[in-house]
PDB file of C-alpha atoms in Angstrom:
ATOM      1  CA  GLU V  21     122.041 217.148 275.794  1.00  0.00           C
ATOM      2  CA  GLU V  22     125.235 215.053 275.702  1.00  0.00           C
ATOM      3  CA  VAL V  23     127.037 217.874 273.890  1.00  0.00           C
ATOM      4  CA  LYS V  24     125.940 220.323 276.597  1.00  0.00           C
ATOM      5  CA  GLU V  25     127.125 217.988 279.382  1.00  0.00           C
ATOM      6  CA  SER V  26     130.462 217.517 277.608  1.00  0.00           C
ATOM      7  CA  LEU V  27     130.902 221.291 277.341  1.00  0.00           C
ATOM      8  CA  VAL V  28     130.130 221.802 281.046  1.00  0.00           C
ATOM      9  CA  ALA V  29     132.590 219.053 282.000  1.00  0.00           C
ATOM     10  CA  SER V  30     135.258 220.571 279.764  1.00  0.00           C
ATOM     11  CA  GLN V  31     134.788 224.001 281.338  1.00  0.00           C
ATOM     12  CA  LEU V  32     134.940 222.497 284.850  1.00  0.00           C
ATOM     13  CA  ASN V  33     138.157 220.639 284.048  1.00  0.00           C
ATOM     14  CA  SER V  34     139.667 223.774 282.567  1.00  0.00           C
ATOM     15  CA  ARG V  35     138.887 225.805 285.710  1.00  0.00           C
ATOM     16  CA  ALA V  36     140.275 223.018 287.875  1.00  0.00           C
ATOM     17  CA  GLU V  37     143.518 222.844 285.904  1.00  0.00           C
ATOM     18  CA  SER V  38     143.887 226.613 286.169  1.00  0.00           C
ATOM     19  CA  ALA V  39     143.458 226.433 289.957  1.00  0.00           C
ATOM     20  CA  ARG V  40     145.981 223.568 290.175  1.00  0.00           C
ATOM     21  CA  GLN V  41     148.609 225.375 288.133  1.00  0.00           C
ATOM     22  CA  SER V  42     148.067 228.605 290.056  1.00  0.00           C
ATOM     23  CA  LEU V  43     148.654 226.777 293.352  1.00  0.00           C
ATOM     24  CA  VAL V  44     151.813 225.136 292.008  1.00  0.00           C
ATOM     25  CA  SER V  45     153.143 228.537 290.918  1.00  0.00           C
ATOM     26  CA  ARG V  46     152.483 229.945 294.413  1.00  0.00           C
ATOM     27  CA  LYS V  47     153.521 226.993 296.560  1.00  0.00           C
ATOM     28  CA  GLY V  48     155.488 224.497 294.507  1.00  0.00           C
ATOM     29  CA  GLU V  49     154.884 220.791 293.890  1.00  0.00           C
ATOM     30  CA  LEU V  50     151.546 219.413 295.043  1.00  0.00           C
ATOM     31  CA  PRO V  51     151.469 217.047 298.040  1.00  0.00           C
ATOM     32  CA  LYS V  52     150.438 213.514 297.050  1.00  0.00           C
ATOM     33  CA  LEU V  53     146.938 213.801 298.499  1.00  0.00           C
ATOM     34  CA  LEU V  54     146.179 217.073 296.705  1.00  0.00           C
ATOM     35  CA  ALA V  55     147.559 215.694 293.443  1.00  0.00           C
ATOM     36  CA  GLN V  56     144.838 213.014 293.386  1.00  0.00           C
ATOM     37  CA  MET V  57     141.925 215.382 293.998  1.00  0.00           C
ATOM     38  CA  GLU V  58     139.480 215.727 291.119  1.00  0.00           C
ATOM     39  CA  SER V  59     137.937 218.802 289.501  1.00  0.00           C
ATOM     40  CA  GLY V  60     135.140 219.281 292.031  1.00  0.00           C
ATOM     41  CA  TYR V  61     137.670 220.001 294.775  1.00  0.00           C
ATOM     42  CA  TRP V  62     139.719 222.478 292.775  1.00  0.00           C
ATOM     43  CA  THR V  63     136.756 224.535 291.640  1.00  0.00           C
ATOM     44  CA  SER V  64     135.238 224.763 295.145  1.00  0.00           C
ATOM     45  CA  GLN V  65     138.154 226.216 297.120  1.00  0.00           C
ATOM     46  CA  SER V  66     139.425 229.772 297.371  1.00  0.00           C
ATOM     47  CA  ASP V  67     143.122 230.569 296.902  1.00  0.00           C
ATOM     48  CA  ASP V  68     143.507 231.093 300.661  1.00  0.00           C
ATOM     49  CA  GLU V  69     141.978 227.680 301.394  1.00  0.00           C
ATOM     50  CA  LEU V  70     144.150 225.962 298.781  1.00  0.00           C
ATOM     51  CA  ASN V  71     147.242 227.621 300.294  1.00  0.00           C
ATOM     52  CA  TRP V  72     146.264 226.380 303.771  1.00  0.00           C
ATOM     53  CA  HIS V  73     145.619 222.842 302.561  1.00  0.00           C
ATOM     54  CA  HIS V  74     148.938 222.787 300.672  1.00  0.00           C
ATOM     55  CA  ASP V  75     150.874 223.982 303.722  1.00  0.00           C
ATOM     56  CA  LEU V  76     149.272 221.420 306.049  1.00  0.00           C
ATOM     57  CA  LEU V  77     149.752 218.482 303.715  1.00  0.00           C
ATOM     58  CA  THR V  78     153.308 219.475 302.792  1.00  0.00           C
ATOM     59  CA  HIS V  79     154.712 220.049 306.263  1.00  0.00           C
ATOM     60  CA  SER V  80     152.968 217.313 308.262  1.00  0.00           C
ATOM     61  CA  PRO V  81     154.769 213.938 308.219  1.00  0.00           C
ATOM     62  CA  ILE V  82     151.802 212.019 309.646  1.00  0.00           C
ATOM     63  CA  GLN V  83     149.252 210.080 307.628  1.00  0.00           C
ATOM     64  CA  THR V  84     146.133 211.595 309.206  1.00  0.00           C
ATOM     65  CA  ILE V  85     145.743 215.336 309.739  1.00  0.00           C
ATOM     66  CA  VAL V  86     142.981 217.002 311.757  1.00  0.00           C
ATOM     67  CA  GLU V  87     143.352 220.762 312.007  1.00  0.00           C
ATOM     68  CA  CYS V  88     141.225 223.840 312.724  1.00  0.00           C
ATOM     69  CA  ASN V  89     141.272 227.261 311.094  1.00  0.00           C
ATOM     70  CA  LEU V  90     139.363 230.073 312.810  1.00  0.00           C
ATOM     71  CA  ARG V  91     137.168 232.120 310.466  1.00  0.00           C
ATOM     72  CA  PRO V  92     135.990 235.178 312.431  1.00  0.00           C
ATOM     73  CA  GLU V  93     134.559 236.785 309.272  1.00  0.00           C
ATOM     74  CA  THR V  94     131.999 233.977 309.029  1.00  0.00           C
ATOM     75  CA  GLU V  95     131.665 233.275 312.771  1.00  0.00           C
ATOM     76  CA  SER V  96     132.870 229.717 312.215  1.00  0.00           C
ATOM     77  CA  VAL V  97     135.687 227.225 312.588  1.00  0.00           C
ATOM     78  CA  GLU V  98     136.858 225.353 309.513  1.00  0.00           C
ATOM     79  CA  LEU V  99     137.935 221.800 310.324  1.00  0.00           C
ATOM     80  CA  LEU V 100     140.109 220.017 307.785  1.00  0.00           C
ATOM     81  CA  VAL V 101     140.485 216.245 307.866  1.00  0.00           C
ATOM     82  CA  ALA V 102     143.008 214.547 305.593  1.00  0.00           C
ATOM     83  CA  THR V 103     143.324 210.779 305.725  1.00  0.00           C
ATOM     84  CA  TRP V 104     142.734 207.586 303.716  1.00  0.00           C
ATOM     85  CA  ASP V 105     139.341 206.165 302.938  1.00  0.00           C
ATOM     86  CA  ARG V 106     137.712 203.224 304.677  1.00  0.00           C
ATOM     87  CA  THR V 107     134.184 201.939 305.232  1.00  0.00           C
ATOM     88  CA  ALA V 108     132.027 204.272 307.393  1.00  0.00           C
ATOM     89  CA  LEU V 109     134.782 206.891 307.671  1.00  0.00           C
ATOM     90  CA  PHE V 110     132.471 209.841 307.010  1.00  0.00           C
ATOM     91  CA  SER V 111     129.801 208.717 309.456  1.00  0.00           C
ATOM     92  CA  ASP V 112     132.422 208.159 312.163  1.00  0.00           C
ATOM     93  CA  ILE V 113     133.830 211.670 311.710  1.00  0.00           C
ATOM     94  CA  VAL V 114     130.361 213.208 311.775  1.00  0.00           C
ATOM     95  CA  GLY V 115     129.472 211.138 314.840  1.00  0.00           C
ATOM     96  CA  ALA V 116     132.509 212.509 316.681  1.00  0.00           C
ATOM     97  CA  LEU V 117     131.496 216.068 315.796  1.00  0.00           C
ATOM     98  CA  VAL V 118     127.945 215.482 317.029  1.00  0.00           C
ATOM     99  CA  ASN V 119     129.237 214.030 320.296  1.00  0.00           C
ATOM    100  CA  GLU V 120     131.353 217.153 320.806  1.00  0.00           C
ATOM    101  CA  GLU V 121     128.210 219.263 320.231  1.00  0.00           C
ATOM    102  CA  ALA V 122     129.576 220.954 317.128  1.00  0.00           C
ATOM    103  CA  HIS V 123     126.912 222.184 314.708  1.00  0.00           C
ATOM    104  CA  ILE V 124     127.880 221.338 311.110  1.00  0.00           C
ATOM    105  CA  ALA V 125     126.853 224.404 309.115  1.00  0.00           C
ATOM    106  CA  ALA V 126     128.415 223.001 305.935  1.00  0.00           C
ATOM    107  CA  ALA V 127     130.571 220.106 304.803  1.00  0.00           C
ATOM    108  CA  GLN V 128     132.524 219.247 301.669  1.00  0.00           C
ATOM    109  CA  ILE V 129     133.751 215.688 301.219  1.00  0.00           C
ATOM    110  CA  TYR V 130     136.268 214.658 298.548  1.00  0.00           C
ATOM    111  CA  THR V 131     137.772 211.253 297.776  1.00  0.00           C
ATOM    112  CA  GLY V 132     140.828 211.181 295.529  1.00  0.00           C
ATOM    113  CA  LYS V 133     141.629 208.754 292.748  1.00  0.00           C
ATOM    114  CA  SER V 134     143.964 206.720 294.984  1.00  0.00           C
ATOM    115  CA  GLY V 135     141.783 206.685 298.100  1.00  0.00           C
ATOM    116  CA  GLY V 136     142.952 209.864 299.780  1.00  0.00           C
ATOM    117  CA  VAL V 137     140.224 211.773 301.603  1.00  0.00           C
ATOM    118  CA  LEU V 138     139.945 215.494 302.193  1.00  0.00           C
ATOM    119  CA  ASP V 139     136.960 216.586 304.285  1.00  0.00           C
ATOM    120  CA  ILE V 140     136.186 220.186 305.168  1.00  0.00           C
ATOM    121  CA  PHE V 141     133.624 221.048 307.853  1.00  0.00           C
ATOM    122  CA  VAL V 142     132.333 224.512 308.776  1.00  0.00           C
ATOM    123  CA  LEU V 143     131.458 224.403 312.472  1.00  0.00           C
ATOM    124  CA  GLN V 144     129.400 226.699 314.684  1.00  0.00           C
ATOM    125  CA  ASP V 145     127.533 226.447 317.948  1.00  0.00           C
ATOM    126  CA  GLU V 146     123.745 226.114 317.913  1.00  0.00           C
ATOM    127  CA  ASP V 147     123.281 229.887 318.053  1.00  0.00           C
ATOM    128  CA  GLY V 148     125.246 230.433 314.854  1.00  0.00           C
ATOM    129  CA  HIS V 149     128.425 231.650 316.537  1.00  0.00           C
ATOM    130  CA  MET V 150     131.966 230.313 316.195  1.00  0.00           C
ATOM    131  CA  PHE V 151     132.359 226.891 317.765  1.00  0.00           C
ATOM    132  CA  GLY V 152     134.758 226.940 320.719  1.00  0.00           C
ATOM    133  CA  ARG V 153     135.461 230.670 320.539  1.00  0.00           C
ATOM    134  CA  GLY V 154     138.129 231.427 323.135  1.00  0.00           C
ATOM    135  CA  GLU V 155     138.123 227.798 324.297  1.00  0.00           C
ATOM    136  CA  ASP V 156     141.376 226.286 323.078  1.00  0.00           C
ATOM    137  CA  ASN V 157     140.844 223.170 325.177  1.00  0.00           C
ATOM    138  CA  ARG V 158     137.472 222.573 323.524  1.00  0.00           C
ATOM    139  CA  LEU V 159     139.001 222.813 320.056  1.00  0.00           C
ATOM    140  CA  LEU V 160     141.807 220.461 321.088  1.00  0.00           C
ATOM    141  CA  ARG V 161     139.269 217.992 322.477  1.00  0.00           C
ATOM    142  CA  LEU V 162     137.343 218.196 319.192  1.00  0.00           C
ATOM    143  CA  LYS V 163     140.446 217.441 317.122  1.00  0.00           C
ATOM    144  CA  ASN V 164     141.395 214.548 319.373  1.00  0.00           C
ATOM    145  CA  ALA V 165     137.880 213.118 319.196  1.00  0.00           C
ATOM    146  CA  VAL V 166     137.887 213.235 315.384  1.00  0.00           C
ATOM    147  CA  ALA V 167     141.358 211.656 315.201  1.00  0.00           C
ATOM    148  CA  ALA V 168     140.199 208.882 317.552  1.00  0.00           C
ATOM    149  CA  ALA V 169     137.076 208.321 315.435  1.00  0.00           C
ATOM    150  CA  ILE V 170     139.199 207.957 312.306  1.00  0.00           C
ATOM    151  CA  GLU V 171     141.397 205.403 314.045  1.00  0.00           C
ATOM    152  CA  ASN V 172     138.808 203.445 316.026  1.00  0.00           C
ATOM    153  CA  GLY V 173     135.345 204.413 314.759  1.00  0.00           C
ATOM    154  CA  VAL V 174     132.417 205.735 316.813  1.00  0.00           C
ATOM    155  CA  GLU V 175     130.315 203.209 318.682  1.00  0.00           C
ATOM    156  CA  SER V 176     127.371 205.487 319.411  1.00  0.00           C
ATOM    157  CA  VAL V 177     126.186 209.053 319.112  1.00  0.00           C
ATOM    158  CA  ARG V 178     124.690 210.778 322.092  1.00  0.00           C
ATOM    159  CA  GLU V 179     121.114 211.863 321.502  1.00  0.00           C
ATOM    160  CA  ARG V 180     120.498 215.467 322.408  1.00  0.00           C
ATOM    161  CA  LYS V 181     117.752 217.960 321.817  1.00  0.00           C
ATOM    162  CA  SER V 182     118.362 221.241 320.103  1.00  0.00           C
ATOM    163  CA  LEU V 183     118.547 224.200 322.456  1.00  0.00           C
ATOM    164  CA  ASN V 184     116.129 225.933 320.080  1.00  0.00           C
ATOM    165  CA  ALA V 185     113.676 223.021 319.889  1.00  0.00           C
ATOM    166  CA  ARG V 186     110.611 225.060 320.835  1.00  0.00           C
ATOM    167  CA  ARG V 187     111.275 227.701 318.196  1.00  0.00           C
ATOM    168  CA  GLU V 188     112.158 225.099 315.558  1.00  0.00           C
ATOM    169  CA  ALA V 189     108.916 223.204 316.207  1.00  0.00           C
ATOM    170  CA  ALA V 190     107.056 226.058 314.537  1.00  0.00           C
ATOM    171  CA  PHE V 191     108.757 225.290 311.191  1.00  0.00           C
ATOM    172  CA  VAL V 192     107.425 222.499 309.002  1.00  0.00           C
ATOM    173  CA  VAL V 193     109.913 221.090 306.475  1.00  0.00           C
ATOM    174  CA  ASP V 194     108.808 218.052 304.503  1.00  0.00           C
ATOM    175  CA  PRO V 195     111.628 215.514 304.020  1.00  0.00           C
ATOM    176  CA  ASP V 196     112.510 214.479 300.483  1.00  0.00           C
ATOM    177  CA  VAL V 197     115.078 212.098 298.978  1.00  0.00           C
ATOM    178  CA  VAL V 198     115.840 212.113 295.243  1.00  0.00           C
ATOM    179  CA  PHE V 199     118.022 209.575 293.410  1.00  0.00           C
ATOM    180  CA  ASP V 200     119.503 210.897 290.156  1.00  0.00           C
ATOM    181  CA  ASN V 201     121.358 208.631 287.731  1.00  0.00           C
ATOM    182  CA  GLN V 202     121.456 211.225 284.937  1.00  0.00           C
ATOM    183  CA  GLY V 203     123.366 214.110 286.516  1.00  0.00           C
ATOM    184  CA  SER V 204     126.728 212.326 286.727  1.00  0.00           C
ATOM    185  CA  ALA V 205     128.455 210.075 284.235  1.00  0.00           C
ATOM    186  CA  GLU V 206     129.791 207.615 286.814  1.00  0.00           C
ATOM    187  CA  GLN V 207     127.935 208.118 290.111  1.00  0.00           C
ATOM    188  CA  THR V 208     124.420 208.225 291.480  1.00  0.00           C
ATOM    189  CA  ILE V 209     123.515 211.579 293.012  1.00  0.00           C
ATOM    190  CA  ILE V 210     121.384 211.455 296.151  1.00  0.00           C
ATOM    191  CA  GLU V 211     119.804 214.735 297.195  1.00  0.00           C
ATOM    192  CA  VAL V 212     118.258 214.987 300.654  1.00  0.00           C
ATOM    193  CA  THR V 213     116.223 217.880 302.001  1.00  0.00           C
ATOM    194  CA  GLY V 214     114.544 218.020 305.363  1.00  0.00           C
ATOM    195  CA  LYS V 215     114.386 219.623 308.773  1.00  0.00           C
ATOM    196  CA  GLU V 216     117.690 220.190 310.528  1.00  0.00           C
ATOM    197  CA  ARG V 217     118.430 218.354 313.762  1.00  0.00           C
ATOM    198  CA  PRO V 218     121.697 217.546 315.555  1.00  0.00           C
ATOM    199  CA  ALA V 219     122.376 213.965 314.419  1.00  0.00           C
ATOM    200  CA  LEU V 220     120.684 213.955 310.991  1.00  0.00           C
ATOM    201  CA  LEU V 221     123.859 214.074 308.880  1.00  0.00           C
ATOM    202  CA  PHE V 222     125.332 211.250 310.963  1.00  0.00           C
ATOM    203  CA  GLU V 223     122.210 209.134 310.412  1.00  0.00           C
ATOM    204  CA  LEU V 224     122.299 209.770 306.657  1.00  0.00           C
ATOM    205  CA  ALA V 225     125.987 208.857 306.460  1.00  0.00           C
ATOM    206  CA  ARG V 226     125.501 205.721 308.570  1.00  0.00           C
ATOM    207  CA  ALA V 227     122.541 204.673 306.384  1.00  0.00           C
ATOM    208  CA  LEU V 228     124.764 204.827 303.293  1.00  0.00           C
ATOM    209  CA  SER V 229     127.674 202.895 304.827  1.00  0.00           C
ATOM    210  CA  SER V 230     125.412 200.234 306.379  1.00  0.00           C
ATOM    211  CA  ARG V 231     124.120 199.413 302.887  1.00  0.00           C
ATOM    212  CA  GLY V 232     127.615 199.100 301.461  1.00  0.00           C
ATOM    213  CA  ILE V 233     127.212 202.298 299.425  1.00  0.00           C
ATOM    214  CA  VAL V 234     130.526 203.985 298.641  1.00  0.00           C
ATOM    215  CA  LEU V 235     130.654 207.754 299.141  1.00  0.00           C
ATOM    216  CA  HIS V 236     132.884 209.600 296.654  1.00  0.00           C
ATOM    217  CA  SER V 237     131.990 213.184 297.452  1.00  0.00           C
ATOM    218  CA  ALA V 238     129.347 215.181 299.269  1.00  0.00           C
ATOM    219  CA  HIS V 239     128.173 218.706 299.896  1.00  0.00           C
ATOM    220  CA  ALA V 240     126.086 219.311 302.993  1.00  0.00           C
ATOM    221  CA  GLY V 241     124.548 222.588 304.110  1.00  0.00           C
ATOM    222  CA  THR V 242     122.183 223.968 306.725  1.00  0.00           C
ATOM    223  CA  TYR V 243     119.939 226.874 305.783  1.00  0.00           C
ATOM    224  CA  GLY V 244     118.040 228.022 308.837  1.00  0.00           C
ATOM    225  CA  GLU V 245     115.802 225.100 309.781  1.00  0.00           C
ATOM    226  CA  ARG V 246     116.358 223.256 306.477  1.00  0.00           C
ATOM    227  CA  ILE V 247     119.172 220.979 305.342  1.00  0.00           C
ATOM    228  CA  HIS V 248     120.137 220.261 301.756  1.00  0.00           C
ATOM    229  CA  ASP V 249     122.693 217.466 301.416  1.00  0.00           C
ATOM    230  CA  THR V 250     124.026 216.021 298.173  1.00  0.00           C
ATOM    231  CA  PHE V 251     125.918 212.717 298.012  1.00  0.00           C
ATOM    232  CA  TYR V 252     127.776 211.265 295.011  1.00  0.00           C
ATOM    233  CA  VAL V 253     127.858 207.494 295.467  1.00  0.00           C
ATOM    234  CA  GLN V 254     128.512 204.127 293.827  1.00  0.00           C
ATOM    235  CA  THR V 255     128.130 200.472 294.683  1.00  0.00           C
ATOM    236  CA  VAL V 256     131.187 198.594 295.965  1.00  0.00           C
ATOM    237  CA  GLU V 257     131.593 197.338 292.375  1.00  0.00           C
ATOM    238  CA  GLY V 258     132.038 200.931 291.197  1.00  0.00           C
ATOM    239  CA  LYS V 259     128.639 201.198 289.509  1.00  0.00           C
ATOM    240  CA  LYS V 260     125.632 203.461 289.866  1.00  0.00           C
ATOM    241  CA  LEU V 261     122.813 202.407 292.168  1.00  0.00           C
ATOM    242  CA  GLU V 262     120.304 200.435 290.117  1.00  0.00           C
ATOM    243  CA  ASN V 263     118.977 198.003 292.734  1.00  0.00           C
ATOM    244  CA  GLN V 264     115.709 199.240 294.242  1.00  0.00           C
ATOM    245  CA  GLU V 265     116.720 197.777 297.597  1.00  0.00           C
ATOM    246  CA  ASP V 266     119.632 200.241 297.761  1.00  0.00           C
ATOM    247  CA  MET V 267     117.204 203.101 297.248  1.00  0.00           C
ATOM    248  CA  ASP V 268     114.564 202.020 299.745  1.00  0.00           C
ATOM    249  CA  GLY V 269     114.590 202.704 303.475  1.00  0.00           C
TER     250      GLY V 269
END
């Protein structure tokens, strides 16, 4: 089993290095934040996405970047957030998105070796269409709200009902939380499945930060009425979760 895991890790690192070198050959030296990203980031992004990230991080002189990329082919807006990690950062960003009534169809969260953070959110409206289509002011307000949340945090998230609540009530999705200390060499993997609702990802993120659990990376997705979110976490001491108290509640 260990030999198999070592082989998988070696293949992942090889693919990541290939993606890194390919980007360097296309765009030149990596920006500092990209240079600290680990294999999971490099193997999850397309060449077009890597080019966009490189351009943003190379040409922007500011420490925090919040930018949108319209994706008409997928009826979505891709929001990129580049900044430096702090306690409750992810939950604050998600809270700002919820308050702006953006539906998070998917999210990828990456924390670099030196504390740089690169978060990518795929946003739609509740009907599955592009968030803020034709509404430049709404997109600007969204970016400003996220930037403010990074700087100052989010005090509260406005409760709201789904516009499709009656239809969604017909679907029964049993919630489930699984803690896995075998699937990663250094981190505990938390897998959450359940029924989608507007503030659920925020509540999950806030639950982690309130317990002092450090989020290293995450992949969140909505599939119809069901969510499947995966979090890679450690204690503040850099260890896997072993304390039952961390896993309860």
